[in-house]
Amino acid sequence: MPDTPAVAPEPSGEVTAGDTGGSRDRPPGWEPVARAVVPETERDPGYGSGLPISAVWQTEPPPPAPSSRWAPLYHSGYGGGVQSAPPEPPEPPDRREPYAPPERRDRYAPPDRTAPPDQQVHPGQQAPPPSRGTRHRRPVETQPPAPGSAAPARDQLPIRPTRSGASPDTLLIRRTLAEIAPVADKTTSYFYALLFIRHPDLRSLFPVAMDVQRDRLFKALLTAAEHADDTATLTEYLSHLGRGHRKYGTLPEHYPAVGECLIAALTRFASDTWSEATEAAWVRVYTTVSQIMIDAAAEDERSSPAWWQAEVVGHELRTRDIAVVTVRPEEPYPFLAGQYTSLETPWWPRIWRNYSFSSAPRSDGLLSFHVKAIPAGWVSNALVHHARPGDVLRLGPPAGSMIVDHTTDNGLLCLGGGTGIAPIKALVEDVAEHGRRRPVEVFYGARHDDDLYDIDTMLGLQRSHPWLSVRPVVSDGPTRRLSGQLTHIVREYGPWPAYDAYLSGPPGMIRSGVDTLVGIGIPSHRIRHDGIEELTTSSTGRG
């Protein structure tokens, strides 16, 4: 919810984009050493391309770091972003020693911003140890209040809807995003370059390869802008991000550092639409954005760890590239059937990928995942071809809303493609455990007969439960099963007026499935699936 790196070149005496982790020409674990040598030619700081970051200072000085009055803005969204296919991953080291992840950083109490100015913690300074569970005070405003007046509360920000329904701040932010859209990669590259140069201590929070990270940042900005005036949707989205970021070691004092670099990047690349009003709008909105995320993380800390360690206790290779991996968490792991989690392996630290639980919660506490090794998939290849019992993984918190509504007697129409059958199987088990005879229709799609790796399990469930029907569908090649596109077969067996729909599989299947189901009359609010942006880093996407 992941490239065979070359040997690091001899030091050239300049700081390059690869030096901050964006280039694939660096082996995992290679740490940069900053050198204050400016190259002789000016080039764009193509983060990830190996071009010199310091070249941007050749003809103009770096933008000054904002003062402590900057409100904290937040960086990436880990909900998605389409990753371009990298080269084949290197072989993970064959190490069997116990996995010892970094020290947990669960304390989300913020720095005290009510202290006198000479005692406040500014970006880049070491913050004092916070007290556990303390709620974060609202960050300070970018523009100082008038003498004798108090800073406005979050719900008093000057954001008023226009006749079109969007607030003035939202319109300004959307104009900024529209301008930087053609140069989004340069903008985010510049942002991360500034962040890692000004605050090198934050580099350890990010993965070695930054390709996905750049996409996630811009995706998060677009999502926040799209829902800026939809408080409920924005709060739900950002709260999920805030809880999920705990596993990366993100702390409240990191927000101002990220905010100053984000504003600097936007100022540089959105010059046509940038103004004092635009800057104030960004600060106001992202002050609220960061506050929601910090509060969600603080609330989550009261009941859950930042991550769970889990030992691999089972590894069953179903095909040459699909494995069922079973783990035992060190602590109880609460989740619901149909949800997913993020996994980190000891071979690729700080690289997390999303995988759905393949069963409903079990009495023995074990968790299982269906993993397909995809081309250039760092995590998926490690899990399929290198993991074995005794290895220790890390799990993020459960996520996802594709769960069964047990307050209705509606039937379940389930479409599962490839390893997307895993959460569908969990939903079937969940219905069975609740003991209500609700009709469940499962369409299990694959390209070839051999790709139906879990068909025996699904047919076994069908024999045990008369209310369950399983129909395997093969799209390519000869078969004795239903033949054709999954969505076409579902339409032929319809209509489905009394069913709630659940979809899990590749993003393309999700999109076509939703279009088909809406077209045959199923209301969109009764169609459930996890977000497309989440799928791009799940077991059905890149991993």
XYZ file of C-alpha atoms in Angstrom, residues 10-520:
511
model
C 34.513 7.299 -7.393
C 33.657 10.549 -5.579
C 33.410 13.369 -8.060
C 33.491 16.193 -5.572
C 29.917 17.294 -6.152
C 26.549 16.488 -4.682
C 24.355 14.701 -7.181
C 20.770 13.656 -7.205
C 21.933 10.104 -6.719
C 23.721 11.228 -3.570
C 20.380 11.820 -1.939
C 18.981 8.459 -2.858
C 17.101 9.135 -6.053
C 19.363 7.355 -8.518
C 19.221 3.697 -9.248
C 22.976 3.800 -9.763
C 23.569 3.412 -6.048
C 23.606 0.119 -4.178
C 21.254 -0.271 -1.224
C 22.864 0.987 1.949
C 25.199 3.357 0.117
C 25.310 6.571 2.090
C 26.221 9.898 0.464
C 28.777 12.394 1.683
C 27.856 15.992 0.881
C 30.589 18.012 -0.787
C 30.380 21.751 -1.321
C 31.721 21.812 -4.862
C 29.570 23.464 -7.511
C 29.768 22.032 -11.037
C 30.697 24.319 -13.860
C 27.562 23.904 -15.905
C 23.979 24.573 -14.998
C 21.601 21.670 -15.265
C 18.204 20.861 -13.876
C 18.277 18.890 -10.633
C 16.700 15.797 -12.153
C 16.227 13.877 -8.968
C 16.825 10.264 -9.794
C 18.622 11.040 -13.041
C 22.054 11.578 -11.548
C 22.218 15.275 -12.528
C 23.914 17.598 -10.031
C 21.594 19.078 -7.464
C 24.063 21.822 -6.691
C 23.860 22.977 -10.318
C 20.677 24.875 -9.530
C 22.727 27.281 -7.424
C 25.068 28.107 -10.337
C 23.081 31.113 -11.561
C 20.916 31.820 -8.538
C 21.263 31.279 -4.811
C 19.136 28.689 -3.053
C 15.861 30.024 -1.689
C 16.238 30.999 1.948
C 14.818 28.650 4.534
C 11.628 30.126 5.955
C 11.591 31.178 9.561
C 9.981 29.275 12.392
C 6.644 30.922 11.660
C 6.147 28.504 8.787
C 3.244 26.216 9.444
C 4.089 22.534 9.131
C 3.190 21.054 5.816
C 3.399 17.397 5.135
C 4.998 15.387 2.387
C 4.093 12.238 0.566
C 0.983 10.163 0.486
C 1.581 6.483 0.710
C -1.614 5.672 -0.976
C -0.306 5.083 -4.444
C 1.283 6.626 -7.465
C 2.092 4.552 -10.529
C 5.654 3.346 -10.559
C 7.544 3.000 -13.798
C 9.037 -0.446 -14.213
C 12.636 -0.533 -12.986
C 15.210 -3.100 -14.015
C 15.301 -6.506 -12.389
C 16.003 -6.279 -8.657
C 19.298 -7.531 -7.298
C 19.391 -10.781 -5.410
C 18.633 -10.167 -1.726
C 21.506 -11.143 0.544
C 21.106 -14.634 1.919
C 21.187 -13.632 5.535
C 19.415 -15.577 8.180
C 20.241 -13.584 11.291
C 17.241 -12.231 13.202
C 15.757 -9.100 11.728
C 16.531 -6.166 13.993
C 14.568 -3.121 12.739
C 15.401 0.393 13.862
C 14.336 1.554 17.269
C 10.638 2.258 17.386
C 9.643 5.883 17.356
C 6.111 5.844 18.666
C 6.029 9.163 20.458
C 3.889 11.608 18.566
C 3.749 14.404 21.085
C 4.679 17.621 19.239
C 7.295 20.171 20.186
C 6.044 22.894 22.504
C 5.308 25.926 20.359
C 3.934 27.924 23.267
C 7.441 28.388 24.660
C 9.308 31.709 24.304
C 10.868 32.242 20.860
C 14.373 31.560 22.105
C 13.258 28.163 23.431
C 11.197 26.981 20.465
C 12.386 24.096 18.337
C 12.976 25.196 14.748
C 13.324 23.011 11.636
C 16.614 21.160 11.650
C 17.103 21.420 15.413
C 16.960 18.483 17.774
C 13.627 18.394 19.539
C 13.399 17.500 23.241
C 11.855 14.106 24.020
C 8.085 14.543 23.789
C 5.626 13.133 26.272
C 3.715 10.096 25.071
C 0.236 10.652 23.750
C 0.127 14.449 24.127
C -2.136 16.115 21.621
C -0.451 18.475 19.187
C -1.327 22.107 19.480
C -2.386 23.745 16.269
C 0.702 24.872 14.297
C 1.394 28.556 14.048
C 0.210 30.586 11.082
C 2.526 31.631 8.300
C 1.507 35.268 8.488
C 1.802 36.699 12.003
C -1.443 37.929 13.541
C -2.034 41.604 13.996
C -0.682 43.101 17.224
C -2.921 42.273 20.143
C -4.888 39.627 18.225
C -4.802 35.872 18.588
C -4.057 33.430 15.796
C -7.296 32.075 14.305
C -8.393 28.597 15.257
C -8.403 25.904 12.617
C -12.153 26.107 12.110
C -11.879 29.896 11.769
C -9.526 29.951 8.816
C -10.602 32.407 6.106
C -11.765 29.759 3.665
C -15.126 30.703 2.179
C -16.846 28.817 -0.627
C -17.317 30.621 -3.909
C -20.368 30.385 -6.116
C -18.761 27.452 -7.882
C -18.608 25.589 -4.576
C -14.820 25.734 -4.162
C -13.216 27.994 -1.574
C -10.772 30.714 -2.691
C -7.889 28.782 -1.128
C -8.850 25.639 -3.012
C -8.994 27.518 -6.310
C -5.526 28.974 -5.739
C -4.074 25.566 -4.864
C -5.633 23.932 -7.893
C -4.154 26.617 -10.148
C -0.741 25.909 -8.675
C -1.105 22.188 -9.284
C -2.319 22.776 -12.828
C 0.809 24.819 -13.545
C 3.272 22.308 -12.106
C 1.529 19.258 -13.587
C 3.724 19.254 -16.759
C 6.849 19.517 -14.583
C 5.643 17.478 -11.613
C 8.691 15.223 -11.690
C 11.088 18.180 -11.621
C 9.102 19.840 -8.855
C 9.096 16.812 -6.597
C 12.735 16.085 -7.423
C 13.657 19.627 -6.423
C 11.606 19.272 -3.249
C 13.381 16.107 -2.121
C 16.775 17.536 -3.076
C 16.167 20.549 -0.845
C 14.814 18.385 1.943
C 17.812 16.048 2.038
C 20.380 18.847 1.704
C 18.844 21.065 4.359
C 17.804 18.212 6.637
C 20.032 15.190 5.924
C 18.814 13.488 9.089
C 15.449 12.903 7.356
C 17.017 10.836 4.547
C 16.872 7.684 6.674
C 13.072 7.848 6.735
C 12.852 7.247 2.990
C 13.583 4.212 0.797
C 16.784 3.882 -1.211
C 14.942 4.091 -4.557
C 12.773 7.205 -4.685
C 10.850 6.626 -7.941
C 7.582 5.662 -6.283
C 8.054 8.295 -3.611
C 8.017 11.142 -6.133
C 4.760 9.899 -7.625
C 3.200 9.517 -4.204
C 3.919 13.113 -3.260
C 2.185 14.571 -6.306
C -0.690 12.098 -5.954
C -1.188 13.209 -2.357
C -1.193 16.872 -3.399
C -3.789 16.219 -6.081
C -5.976 14.239 -3.695
C -5.811 16.904 -0.996
C -6.631 19.633 -3.518
C -9.527 17.660 -4.982
C -11.135 17.164 -1.576
C -9.975 20.365 0.145
C -13.558 21.496 0.731
C -14.876 18.031 1.595
C -13.974 17.884 5.268
C -15.149 14.327 5.903
C -13.371 12.803 2.890
C -10.182 14.774 3.448
C -10.074 13.880 7.140
C -10.544 10.189 6.406
C -7.820 10.211 3.741
C -5.307 12.169 5.810
C -6.013 10.244 8.999
C -5.181 7.037 7.158
C -1.912 8.589 5.973
C -1.079 9.863 9.442
C -1.573 6.458 11.035
C 0.342 4.713 8.281
C 3.305 7.088 8.511
C 4.066 5.985 12.042
C 5.866 2.935 10.679
C 8.325 5.187 8.843
C 9.393 6.892 12.082
C 7.715 10.183 11.165
C 7.497 12.650 14.066
C 5.616 15.957 14.441
C 8.848 17.955 14.434
C 9.525 16.728 10.877
C 6.541 18.624 9.470
C 8.008 22.169 9.437
C 11.139 20.955 7.632
C 9.038 19.294 4.949
C 6.792 22.337 4.688
C 9.574 24.836 4.078
C 10.996 22.719 1.242
C 7.614 22.129 -0.334
C 6.856 25.856 -0.421
C 10.306 26.546 -1.883
C 9.730 23.989 -4.656
C 6.285 25.337 -5.496
C 7.610 28.907 -5.522
C 10.238 27.939 -8.102
C 8.107 25.896 -10.484
C 4.737 27.687 -10.230
C 6.068 31.158 -10.920
C 3.185 32.193 -13.199
C 0.455 31.589 -10.634
C 2.451 32.124 -7.439
C 1.643 35.129 -5.290
C 1.438 36.116 -1.662
C -2.192 35.046 -1.637
C -1.308 31.677 -3.150
C 1.435 31.113 -0.623
C -0.898 32.004 2.229
C -3.515 29.599 0.855
C -1.016 26.734 0.717
C 0.120 27.404 4.257
C -3.405 27.620 5.648
C -4.609 24.441 3.988
C -1.520 22.426 4.792
C -1.472 23.635 8.352
C -4.813 21.874 8.616
C -3.545 18.900 6.613
C -0.585 18.336 8.898
C -2.712 18.820 11.999
C -5.134 16.088 10.924
C -2.264 13.670 10.271
C -0.495 14.413 13.546
C -3.690 14.052 15.549
C -4.536 10.749 13.854
C -1.054 9.385 14.594
C -1.252 10.496 18.231
C -4.656 8.876 18.640
C -3.490 5.655 16.994
C -0.449 5.451 19.253
C -2.666 5.073 22.283
C -3.900 1.669 21.121
C -1.489 0.306 18.503
C 2.244 -0.030 17.881
C 3.806 1.661 14.882
C 4.417 -1.773 13.344
C 4.251 -5.456 14.169
C 7.068 -7.968 13.777
C 5.910 -11.267 12.337
C 7.824 -14.519 11.840
C 7.348 -16.525 8.660
C 5.947 -19.934 9.689
C 4.762 -21.172 6.296
C 5.822 -20.727 2.678
C 3.949 -22.665 -0.021
C 4.932 -22.152 -3.657
C 1.714 -22.562 -5.676
C 3.215 -21.699 -9.068
C 6.691 -20.663 -10.168
C 5.871 -17.042 -9.287
C 3.070 -17.218 -6.683
C 3.528 -18.158 -3.040
C 1.258 -18.299 -0.022
C 3.207 -16.779 2.869
C 1.965 -17.356 6.422
C 3.286 -15.362 9.387
C 2.821 -15.278 13.151
C 2.774 -11.715 14.593
C 4.632 -11.165 17.852
C 1.579 -9.317 19.212
C -2.147 -9.690 18.468
C -2.941 -8.140 15.116
C -6.543 -6.880 14.754
C -7.995 -6.663 11.248
C -11.168 -7.359 9.283
C -11.686 -9.746 6.386
C -11.166 -7.929 3.088
C -8.536 -5.523 4.431
C -4.848 -5.314 3.524
C -1.599 -4.335 5.202
C 1.866 -3.149 4.178
C 4.874 -5.457 4.434
C 8.575 -4.716 4.811
C 11.220 -7.414 4.387
C 14.654 -7.589 6.033
C 16.249 -7.595 2.580
C 14.878 -4.210 1.511
C 14.495 -1.914 4.543
C 12.106 1.038 4.239
C 10.447 -0.429 1.148
C 6.846 -1.356 1.953
C 4.304 -3.030 -0.290
C 0.597 -3.709 0.243
C -0.830 -7.225 0.433
C -4.356 -8.382 1.250
C -5.098 -10.884 3.993
C -6.160 -14.158 2.378
C -8.312 -15.340 5.271
C -10.658 -14.017 7.890
C -9.165 -13.541 11.377
C -8.073 -16.934 12.734
C -8.202 -18.262 16.262
C -4.477 -19.108 16.142
C -3.605 -15.529 15.158
C -1.785 -16.525 11.955
C -1.925 -14.278 8.876
C -1.588 -15.405 5.257
C -0.850 -13.509 2.053
C -0.868 -14.477 -1.624
C 2.211 -12.957 -3.242
C 3.029 -12.883 -6.940
C 6.612 -12.143 -7.951
C 6.316 -9.445 -10.578
C 9.098 -8.232 -12.879
C 11.421 -5.862 -11.030
C 9.419 -6.346 -7.838
C 11.889 -5.986 -4.974
C 9.574 -7.053 -2.178
C 7.478 -9.566 -4.090
C 10.502 -11.421 -5.479
C 12.081 -11.556 -2.032
C 8.889 -12.971 -0.515
C 8.325 -15.548 -3.244
C 11.878 -16.705 -3.970
C 13.898 -15.996 -0.807
C 11.676 -15.955 2.262
C 11.396 -19.120 4.309
C 10.254 -20.096 7.813
C 12.209 -18.277 10.490
C 12.526 -14.997 8.596
C 10.989 -11.970 10.305
C 8.927 -9.379 8.461
C 7.360 -6.129 9.573
C 3.660 -5.341 9.173
C 2.073 -1.921 9.050
C -1.435 -1.254 10.359
C -4.460 -2.801 8.635
C -6.217 -0.655 6.061
C -8.961 -0.842 3.472
C -12.742 -0.576 3.435
C -13.650 -3.627 1.318
C -15.408 -5.327 4.223
C -18.749 -7.115 4.516
C -21.767 -5.192 5.724
C -23.345 -7.641 8.156
C -26.363 -5.394 8.782
C -27.984 -6.334 5.463
C -29.164 -9.567 3.844
C -27.987 -8.516 0.377
C -26.037 -11.119 -1.532
C -22.356 -10.698 -2.327
C -21.136 -10.471 -5.929
C -17.362 -10.953 -5.813
C -14.931 -10.435 -8.697
C -11.380 -11.612 -8.062
C -8.593 -11.466 -10.640
C -5.194 -13.136 -10.157
C -4.003 -12.853 -6.566
C -7.013 -10.607 -6.014
C -8.815 -13.818 -5.105
C -7.090 -13.653 -1.693
C -9.355 -11.037 -0.051
C -12.389 -12.565 -1.808
C -11.626 -15.865 -0.052
C -11.405 -13.947 3.231
C -14.837 -12.411 2.614
C -16.359 -15.850 1.970
C -14.907 -17.144 5.250
C -16.245 -14.070 7.033
C -19.784 -14.681 5.769
C -19.531 -18.341 6.803
C -18.377 -17.459 10.318
C -21.347 -15.122 10.826
C -23.701 -18.008 10.092
C -26.155 -16.152 7.857
C -27.219 -17.858 4.634
C -26.528 -15.015 2.234
C -25.964 -15.858 -1.433
C -22.367 -15.310 -2.483
C -21.425 -15.399 -6.189
C -17.680 -15.511 -6.900
C -16.202 -14.972 -10.373
C -12.524 -15.975 -10.301
C -10.659 -14.623 -13.312
C -7.291 -15.553 -14.789
C -5.568 -15.504 -18.152
C -4.845 -19.240 -18.359
C -6.022 -22.380 -16.606
C -2.683 -22.711 -14.835
C -3.114 -19.244 -13.318
C -6.119 -20.392 -11.260
C -3.720 -21.334 -8.465
C -6.350 -21.259 -5.690
C -9.256 -22.861 -7.526
C -9.172 -26.067 -5.458
C -9.528 -24.085 -2.253
C -12.422 -22.057 -3.637
C -14.227 -25.155 -4.959
C -13.739 -26.783 -1.569
C -15.486 -23.838 0.068
C -18.284 -24.169 -2.492
C -18.823 -27.808 -1.504
C -18.992 -26.839 2.169
C -21.432 -23.961 1.752
C -24.539 -24.373 -0.449
C -25.057 -20.605 -0.567
C -21.690 -20.149 -2.341
C -21.172 -20.370 -6.110
C -17.675 -20.196 -7.648
C -17.236 -19.647 -11.398
C -13.672 -19.684 -12.770
C -13.219 -17.562 -15.912
C -10.254 -17.873 -18.303
C -9.621 -15.094 -20.796
C -6.859 -16.621 -22.987
C -6.112 -20.068 -24.321
C -8.080 -23.300 -24.415
C -10.141 -24.158 -21.353
C -13.064 -26.256 -20.204
C -14.142 -23.430 -17.920
C -15.994 -20.211 -18.746
C -14.063 -18.401 -21.448
C -13.919 -14.668 -22.053
C -13.372 -11.404 -20.275
C -14.379 -11.517 -16.622
C -16.611 -8.453 -16.798
C -18.427 -9.788 -19.874
C -19.209 -13.061 -18.124
C -20.485 -11.217 -15.058
C -22.812 -9.174 -17.257
C -24.146 -12.325 -18.933
C -25.032 -13.879 -15.569
C -26.720 -10.693 -14.327
C -28.535 -8.603 -13.468
C -27.634 -8.382 -9.805
C -30.216 -6.040 -8.228
C -30.040 -7.554 -4.736
C -26.245 -7.863 -4.474
C -23.424 -5.793 -3.050
C -20.343 -5.977 -5.267
C -16.736 -6.535 -4.168
C -13.804 -6.256 -6.596
C -10.153 -7.176 -6.093
C -7.480 -7.529 -8.747
C -5.343 -5.518 -11.155
C -6.265 -1.827 -11.490
C -7.483 -2.323 -15.054
C -9.876 -5.046 -13.937
C -11.173 -2.825 -11.137
C -11.897 0.043 -13.525
C -13.658 -2.094 -16.125
C -15.507 -3.996 -13.416
C -16.880 -0.840 -11.829
C -17.997 0.473 -15.228
C -19.725 -2.822 -16.006
C -21.509 -3.071 -12.670
C -22.721 0.521 -12.760
C -23.863 -0.069 -16.332
C -26.054 -3.025 -15.313
